[in-house]
């Protein structure tokens, strides 16, 4: 299997502070653009950590060949 690149970002803000979330745009080496869907998780630290773990597991379930 080829090596992969995982792109992600994290930032914590006070609840209610975020007004809008947009996709991030990537510039690829071949000149094309790709988009990364941004996800919002809210709750206590424990709730956010649990949601993040489930989200990561679900992401890799989409790619069983990895």
mmCIF file of C-alpha atoms in Angstrom:
data_model
loop_
_atom_site.group_PDB
_atom_site.id
_atom_site.type_symbol
_atom_site.label_atom_id
_atom_site.label_comp_id
_atom_site.label_asym_id
_atom_site.label_seq_id
_atom_site.Cartn_x
_atom_site.Cartn_y
_atom_site.Cartn_z
ATOM 1 C CA UNK A 1 0.000 0.000 0.000
ATOM 2 C CA UNK A 2 1.215 3.517 -0.809
ATOM 3 C CA UNK A 3 1.888 6.051 1.903
ATOM 4 C CA UNK A 4 -0.984 8.475 2.482
ATOM 5 C CA UNK A 5 -1.451 12.079 3.599
ATOM 6 C CA UNK A 6 -4.122 12.896 6.182
ATOM 7 C CA UNK A 7 -5.155 16.548 6.340
ATOM 8 C CA UNK A 8 -7.001 17.844 9.366
ATOM 9 C CA UNK A 9 -7.287 20.869 11.592
ATOM 10 C CA UNK A 10 -8.465 21.433 15.144
ATOM 11 C CA UNK A 11 -9.492 24.546 17.001
ATOM 12 C CA UNK A 12 -11.495 24.983 20.202
ATOM 13 C CA UNK A 13 -13.739 28.028 20.588
ATOM 14 C CA UNK A 14 -16.376 28.923 23.169
ATOM 15 C CA UNK A 15 -19.809 27.464 22.444
ATOM 16 C CA UNK A 16 -21.885 29.778 20.252
ATOM 17 C CA UNK A 17 -18.811 31.620 18.917
ATOM 18 C CA UNK A 18 -18.829 30.046 15.426
ATOM 19 C CA UNK A 19 -21.202 31.661 12.939
ATOM 20 C CA UNK A 20 -20.217 29.720 9.803
ATOM 21 C CA UNK A 21 -17.964 26.855 8.712
ATOM 22 C CA UNK A 22 -16.802 26.454 5.105
ATOM 23 C CA UNK A 23 -14.887 23.744 3.274
ATOM 24 C CA UNK A 24 -11.120 24.120 3.086
ATOM 25 C CA UNK A 25 -9.585 24.275 -0.409
ATOM 26 C CA UNK A 26 -6.454 22.296 -1.226
ATOM 27 C CA UNK A 27 -4.136 22.954 -4.154
ATOM 28 C CA UNK A 28 -2.858 19.640 -5.516
ATOM 29 C CA UNK A 29 0.531 19.025 -7.115
ATOM 30 C CA UNK A 30 -1.154 18.362 -10.482
ATOM 31 C CA UNK A 31 -2.672 21.874 -10.464
ATOM 32 C CA UNK A 32 -6.189 20.778 -9.531
ATOM 33 C CA UNK A 33 -8.094 21.793 -6.416
ATOM 34 C CA UNK A 34 -9.771 19.523 -3.886
ATOM 35 C CA UNK A 35 -12.003 20.321 -0.924
ATOM 36 C CA UNK A 36 -11.997 19.116 2.656
ATOM 37 C CA UNK A 37 -15.314 19.107 4.472
ATOM 38 C CA UNK A 38 -15.000 20.697 7.892
ATOM 39 C CA UNK A 39 -16.875 19.116 10.798
ATOM 40 C CA UNK A 40 -18.131 20.718 13.997
ATOM 41 C CA UNK A 41 -18.245 18.800 17.286
ATOM 42 C CA UNK A 42 -19.757 20.372 20.385
ATOM 43 C CA UNK A 43 -20.060 19.332 24.011
ATOM 44 C CA UNK A 44 -17.821 18.715 26.993
ATOM 45 C CA UNK A 45 -14.224 17.612 26.520
ATOM 46 C CA UNK A 46 -15.227 13.984 27.037
ATOM 47 C CA UNK A 47 -18.125 14.261 24.567
ATOM 48 C CA UNK A 48 -15.940 15.903 21.907
ATOM 49 C CA UNK A 49 -13.195 13.288 22.360
ATOM 50 C CA UNK A 50 -15.745 10.477 22.000
ATOM 51 C CA UNK A 51 -17.328 12.034 18.910
ATOM 52 C CA UNK A 52 -13.896 12.569 17.358
ATOM 53 C CA UNK A 53 -12.890 8.935 17.940
ATOM 54 C CA UNK A 54 -16.126 7.711 16.345
ATOM 55 C CA UNK A 55 -15.662 10.092 13.420
ATOM 56 C CA UNK A 56 -12.104 8.863 12.769
ATOM 57 C CA UNK A 57 -13.234 5.225 12.942
ATOM 58 C CA UNK A 58 -16.103 5.948 10.538
ATOM 59 C CA UNK A 59 -13.755 7.763 8.132
ATOM 60 C CA UNK A 60 -11.493 4.732 7.820
ATOM 61 C CA UNK A 61 -14.551 2.452 7.438
ATOM 62 C CA UNK A 62 -15.135 4.248 4.102
ATOM 63 C CA UNK A 63 -11.739 2.968 2.934
ATOM 64 C CA UNK A 64 -11.544 -0.714 3.947
ATOM 65 C CA UNK A 65 -8.656 -1.249 1.528
ATOM 66 C CA UNK A 66 -6.347 0.905 3.699
#
